Amino acid sequence: MEQLYSNTYDTPYGYEEDAIVPVQLAGFNFTITDATTGYPILGARCTIYAGFDGTGDADFVYTDSQGKAGIDAVWFVPRSWSVSKEGYLTKLSNQMASIINVALESTAVQYTVRIYSGSGGSTDPSGALTVTPSTHLTVTAIPYSGYVFDRWTYKGQDAG
């Protein structure tokens, strides 16, 4: 895995001219997260390009386990950037900035299943669940004492 760019430069700090502190700099610092969960994404490819719209010479780096990557433009002046990762939509932009935060959207289809019960019992699981189309979901009806499970309903219709 590639390392974050880590050269240090002496830079004035504060109001005093003689105050010097080492600062880690990278030309472009990416932070990549999952748009749904907010979790960092490991191994996302962050690319800077010499041309607009992802054209021309390019240089890239991969994010670490915290979703961070730094890259310095050494050979060209960057005009655009992109972030890609298998299973996510690619982001491409001509808006260059030293700090680039990107929330990648998954390409996987997901559904929210809401499971609720009436006053005579509960279900396991219950509430809202996020599932993919191939998920096998088992729901158990748990009637309270004195009640008997009658039927499932889906969108107000008898489902058996």
PDB file of C-alpha atoms in Angstrom:
ATOM      1  CA  MET A   1       0.000   0.000   0.000  1.00  0.00           C
ATOM      2  CA  GLU A   2       1.252   3.474  -0.801  1.00  0.00           C
ATOM      3  CA  GLN A   3       2.263   5.784   2.027  1.00  0.00           C
ATOM      4  CA  LEU A   4       0.921   9.256   2.616  1.00  0.00           C
ATOM      5  CA  TYR A   5       3.286  11.920   1.301  1.00  0.00           C
ATOM      6  CA  SER A   6       5.308  12.931   4.333  1.00  0.00           C
ATOM      7  CA  ASN A   7       7.964  15.533   3.535  1.00  0.00           C
ATOM      8  CA  THR A   8       8.159  18.244   6.180  1.00  0.00           C
ATOM      9  CA  TYR A   9       8.707  21.926   5.546  1.00  0.00           C
ATOM     10  CA  ASP A  10       9.552  24.722   7.957  1.00  0.00           C
ATOM     11  CA  THR A  11       6.607  27.091   7.931  1.00  0.00           C
ATOM     12  CA  PRO A  12       5.996  30.290   9.939  1.00  0.00           C
ATOM     13  CA  TYR A  13       3.297  29.825  12.553  1.00  0.00           C
ATOM     14  CA  GLY A  14       1.325  32.407  14.494  1.00  0.00           C
ATOM     15  CA  TYR A  15       2.146  36.108  14.718  1.00  0.00           C
ATOM     16  CA  GLU A  16       5.815  35.842  15.643  1.00  0.00           C
ATOM     17  CA  GLU A  17       8.171  35.819  12.675  1.00  0.00           C
ATOM     18  CA  ASP A  18      10.692  33.548  14.372  1.00  0.00           C
ATOM     19  CA  ALA A  19       8.197  30.849  15.392  1.00  0.00           C
ATOM     20  CA  ILE A  20       8.887  27.796  13.190  1.00  0.00           C
ATOM     21  CA  VAL A  21       7.112  24.425  13.358  1.00  0.00           C
ATOM     22  CA  PRO A  22       7.441  21.383  11.093  1.00  0.00           C
ATOM     23  CA  VAL A  23       4.254  20.754   9.119  1.00  0.00           C
ATOM     24  CA  GLN A  24       3.377  17.679   7.071  1.00  0.00           C
ATOM     25  CA  LEU A  25       2.161  18.701   3.639  1.00  0.00           C
ATOM     26  CA  ALA A  26       0.842  16.859   0.635  1.00  0.00           C
ATOM     27  CA  GLY A  27      -0.361  18.699  -2.437  1.00  0.00           C
ATOM     28  CA  PHE A  28      -3.764  16.977  -2.352  1.00  0.00           C
ATOM     29  CA  ASN A  29      -5.217  15.181   0.668  1.00  0.00           C
ATOM     30  CA  PHE A  30      -8.114  12.818   0.025  1.00  0.00           C
ATOM     31  CA  THR A  31     -10.512  11.448   2.639  1.00  0.00           C
ATOM     32  CA  ILE A  32     -12.853   8.805   1.217  1.00  0.00           C
ATOM     33  CA  THR A  33     -15.920   7.417   2.996  1.00  0.00           C
ATOM     34  CA  ASP A  34     -18.951   5.274   2.192  1.00  0.00           C
ATOM     35  CA  ALA A  35     -21.923   7.585   1.525  1.00  0.00           C
ATOM     36  CA  THR A  36     -24.351   5.273   3.325  1.00  0.00           C
ATOM     37  CA  THR A  37     -22.380   4.263   6.404  1.00  0.00           C
ATOM     38  CA  GLY A  38     -19.870   7.100   6.713  1.00  0.00           C
ATOM     39  CA  TYR A  39     -17.117   4.532   7.271  1.00  0.00           C
ATOM     40  CA  PRO A  40     -13.690   5.060   5.656  1.00  0.00           C
ATOM     41  CA  ILE A  41     -12.973   3.122   2.463  1.00  0.00           C
ATOM     42  CA  LEU A  42      -9.689   1.206   2.238  1.00  0.00           C
ATOM     43  CA  GLY A  43      -8.042   0.896  -1.177  1.00  0.00           C
ATOM     44  CA  ALA A  44      -9.927   3.608  -3.082  1.00  0.00           C
ATOM     45  CA  ARG A  45      -7.875   4.889  -6.029  1.00  0.00           C
ATOM     46  CA  CYS A  46      -7.388   8.674  -5.875  1.00  0.00           C
ATOM     47  CA  THR A  47      -6.092  10.063  -9.175  1.00  0.00           C
ATOM     48  CA  ILE A  48      -5.017  13.572 -10.202  1.00  0.00           C
ATOM     49  CA  TYR A  49      -4.923  14.503 -13.896  1.00  0.00           C
ATOM     50  CA  ALA A  50      -3.054  17.125 -15.935  1.00  0.00           C
ATOM     51  CA  GLY A  51      -6.159  17.805 -18.061  1.00  0.00           C
ATOM     52  CA  PHE A  52      -9.766  18.626 -17.349  1.00  0.00           C
ATOM     53  CA  ASP A  53     -12.370  15.840 -17.047  1.00  0.00           C
ATOM     54  CA  GLY A  54      -9.839  13.139 -16.161  1.00  0.00           C
ATOM     55  CA  THR A  55      -7.625  13.525 -19.247  1.00  0.00           C
ATOM     56  CA  GLY A  56      -3.887  13.803 -19.816  1.00  0.00           C
ATOM     57  CA  ASP A  57      -1.030  12.657 -17.613  1.00  0.00           C
ATOM     58  CA  ALA A  58      -2.057  11.183 -14.295  1.00  0.00           C
ATOM     59  CA  ASP A  59      -0.708  10.120 -10.938  1.00  0.00           C
ATOM     60  CA  PHE A  60      -2.542   8.117  -8.292  1.00  0.00           C
ATOM     61  CA  VAL A  61      -2.439   6.765  -4.756  1.00  0.00           C
ATOM     62  CA  TYR A  62      -4.614   4.334  -2.766  1.00  0.00           C
ATOM     63  CA  THR A  63      -6.350   5.150   0.510  1.00  0.00           C
ATOM     64  CA  ASP A  64      -5.240   3.602   3.777  1.00  0.00           C
ATOM     65  CA  SER A  65      -7.464   1.906   6.367  1.00  0.00           C
ATOM     66  CA  GLN A  66      -8.706   5.310   7.524  1.00  0.00           C
ATOM     67  CA  GLY A  67      -9.782   6.289   4.006  1.00  0.00           C
ATOM     68  CA  LYS A  68      -6.956   8.816   3.670  1.00  0.00           C
ATOM     69  CA  ALA A  69      -4.392   9.371   0.937  1.00  0.00           C
ATOM     70  CA  GLY A  70      -2.013  12.198   0.106  1.00  0.00           C
ATOM     71  CA  ILE A  71      -0.401  12.899  -3.235  1.00  0.00           C
ATOM     72  CA  ASP A  72       1.872  15.685  -4.431  1.00  0.00           C
ATOM     73  CA  ALA A  73       1.748  16.962  -8.002  1.00  0.00           C
ATOM     74  CA  VAL A  74       5.395  16.741  -9.053  1.00  0.00           C
ATOM     75  CA  TRP A  75       5.308  16.431 -12.852  1.00  0.00           C
ATOM     76  CA  PHE A  76       2.279  18.535 -13.839  1.00  0.00           C
ATOM     77  CA  VAL A  77      -0.260  21.061 -12.635  1.00  0.00           C
ATOM     78  CA  PRO A  78      -3.441  19.078 -11.887  1.00  0.00           C
ATOM     79  CA  ARG A  79      -6.703  20.232 -13.477  1.00  0.00           C
ATOM     80  CA  SER A  80      -9.013  17.397 -12.338  1.00  0.00           C
ATOM     81  CA  TRP A  81      -9.261  14.418 -10.006  1.00  0.00           C
ATOM     82  CA  SER A  82     -11.181  11.168  -9.666  1.00  0.00           C
ATOM     83  CA  VAL A  83     -11.843   8.575  -6.981  1.00  0.00           C
ATOM     84  CA  SER A  84     -12.762   5.002  -7.876  1.00  0.00           C
ATOM     85  CA  LYS A  85     -13.273   1.716  -6.073  1.00  0.00           C
ATOM     86  CA  GLU A  86     -14.897  -1.526  -7.199  1.00  0.00           C
ATOM     87  CA  GLY A  87     -18.482  -1.641  -5.976  1.00  0.00           C
ATOM     88  CA  TYR A  88     -18.843   2.164  -5.956  1.00  0.00           C
ATOM     89  CA  LEU A  89     -19.715   4.878  -8.473  1.00  0.00           C
ATOM     90  CA  THR A  90     -16.632   6.803  -9.686  1.00  0.00           C
ATOM     91  CA  LYS A  91     -16.429  10.488  -8.747  1.00  0.00           C
ATOM     92  CA  LEU A  92     -14.754  12.899 -11.193  1.00  0.00           C
ATOM     93  CA  SER A  93     -14.283  16.638 -10.663  1.00  0.00           C
ATOM     94  CA  ASN A  94     -12.524  19.662 -12.147  1.00  0.00           C
ATOM     95  CA  GLN A  95     -12.686  21.439  -8.763  1.00  0.00           C
ATOM     96  CA  MET A  96      -9.147  21.256  -7.411  1.00  0.00           C
ATOM     97  CA  ALA A  97      -8.533  21.793  -3.690  1.00  0.00           C
ATOM     98  CA  SER A  98      -5.832  20.785  -1.248  1.00  0.00           C
ATOM     99  CA  ILE A  99      -8.396  18.930   0.897  1.00  0.00           C
ATOM    100  CA  ILE A 100     -10.779  16.659  -1.016  1.00  0.00           C
ATOM    101  CA  ASN A 101     -13.518  14.841   0.909  1.00  0.00           C
ATOM    102  CA  VAL A 102     -15.512  12.299  -1.089  1.00  0.00           C
ATOM    103  CA  ALA A 103     -18.440  10.097  -0.042  1.00  0.00           C
ATOM    104  CA  LEU A 104     -18.646   7.257  -2.576  1.00  0.00           C
ATOM    105  CA  GLU A 105     -22.040   5.770  -3.382  1.00  0.00           C
ATOM    106  CA  SER A 106     -22.347   1.991  -3.595  1.00  0.00           C
ATOM    107  CA  THR A 107     -23.427   0.445  -6.886  1.00  0.00           C
ATOM    108  CA  ALA A 108     -25.138  -2.399  -5.044  1.00  0.00           C
ATOM    109  CA  VAL A 109     -28.916  -2.214  -4.918  1.00  0.00           C
ATOM    110  CA  GLN A 110     -30.182  -2.107  -1.365  1.00  0.00           C
ATOM    111  CA  TYR A 111     -33.688  -2.169   0.058  1.00  0.00           C
ATOM    112  CA  THR A 112     -35.039  -1.031   3.393  1.00  0.00           C
ATOM    113  CA  VAL A 113     -37.376  -3.610   4.918  1.00  0.00           C
ATOM    114  CA  ARG A 114     -39.553  -2.337   7.765  1.00  0.00           C
ATOM    115  CA  ILE A 115     -40.917  -4.995  10.125  1.00  0.00           C
ATOM    116  CA  TYR A 116     -43.546  -4.001  12.665  1.00  0.00           C
ATOM    117  CA  SER A 117     -46.053  -5.885  14.789  1.00  0.00           C
ATOM    118  CA  GLY A 118     -49.423  -5.076  16.295  1.00  0.00           C
ATOM    119  CA  SER A 119     -50.157  -4.715  19.991  1.00  0.00           C
ATOM    120  CA  GLY A 120     -50.491  -8.487  20.519  1.00  0.00           C
ATOM    121  CA  GLY A 121     -46.863  -9.440  20.011  1.00  0.00           C
ATOM    122  CA  SER A 122     -43.487  -8.686  18.525  1.00  0.00           C
ATOM    123  CA  THR A 123     -41.209  -9.888  15.737  1.00  0.00           C
ATOM    124  CA  ASP A 124     -37.611 -10.954  15.536  1.00  0.00           C
ATOM    125  CA  PRO A 125     -36.029  -9.012  13.947  1.00  0.00           C
ATOM    126  CA  SER A 126     -38.064  -5.811  14.135  1.00  0.00           C
ATOM    127  CA  GLY A 127     -37.707  -2.251  12.888  1.00  0.00           C
ATOM    128  CA  ALA A 128     -35.932  -1.146   9.702  1.00  0.00           C
ATOM    129  CA  LEU A 129     -33.312  -3.407   8.087  1.00  0.00           C
ATOM    130  CA  THR A 130     -31.165  -2.703   5.018  1.00  0.00           C
ATOM    131  CA  VAL A 131     -30.803  -5.734   2.745  1.00  0.00           C
ATOM    132  CA  THR A 132     -29.522  -6.554  -0.739  1.00  0.00           C
ATOM    133  CA  PRO A 133     -31.743  -8.322  -3.291  1.00  0.00           C
ATOM    134  CA  SER A 134     -30.178 -11.749  -2.642  1.00  0.00           C
ATOM    135  CA  THR A 135     -30.613 -11.579   1.148  1.00  0.00           C
ATOM    136  CA  HIS A 136     -32.611 -14.421   2.723  1.00  0.00           C
ATOM    137  CA  LEU A 137     -34.574 -12.840   5.562  1.00  0.00           C
ATOM    138  CA  THR A 138     -36.366 -14.894   8.199  1.00  0.00           C
ATOM    139  CA  VAL A 139     -38.866 -13.094  10.435  1.00  0.00           C
ATOM    140  CA  THR A 140     -40.368 -14.804  13.462  1.00  0.00           C
ATOM    141  CA  ALA A 141     -43.727 -13.743  14.935  1.00  0.00           C
ATOM    142  CA  ILE A 142     -43.727 -13.811  18.740  1.00  0.00           C
ATOM    143  CA  PRO A 143     -47.270 -13.542  20.161  1.00  0.00           C
ATOM    144  CA  TYR A 144     -47.703 -12.227  23.698  1.00  0.00           C
ATOM    145  CA  SER A 145     -49.394 -14.411  26.317  1.00  0.00           C
ATOM    146  CA  GLY A 146     -53.063 -14.864  25.474  1.00  0.00           C
ATOM    147  CA  TYR A 147     -52.561 -14.018  21.769  1.00  0.00           C
ATOM    148  CA  VAL A 148     -52.230 -16.311  18.735  1.00  0.00           C
ATOM    149  CA  PHE A 149     -50.378 -15.440  15.528  1.00  0.00           C
ATOM    150  CA  ASP A 150     -52.940 -14.948  12.747  1.00  0.00           C
ATOM    151  CA  ARG A 151     -51.292 -13.807   9.502  1.00  0.00           C
ATOM    152  CA  TRP A 152     -48.679 -11.613   7.829  1.00  0.00           C
ATOM    153  CA  THR A 153     -49.725  -8.468   5.987  1.00  0.00           C
ATOM    154  CA  TYR A 154     -47.780  -6.602   3.324  1.00  0.00           C
ATOM    155  CA  LYS A 155     -48.765  -3.010   2.586  1.00  0.00           C
ATOM    156  CA  GLY A 156     -52.136  -3.624   4.201  1.00  0.00           C
ATOM    157  CA  GLN A 157     -52.835  -6.781   2.175  1.00  0.00           C
ATOM    158  CA  ASP A 158     -53.083 -10.328   3.557  1.00  0.00           C
ATOM    159  CA  ALA A 159     -49.797 -12.107   2.807  1.00  0.00           C
ATOM    160  CA  GLY A 160     -50.638 -15.456   4.434  1.00  0.00           C
TER     161      GLY A 160
END
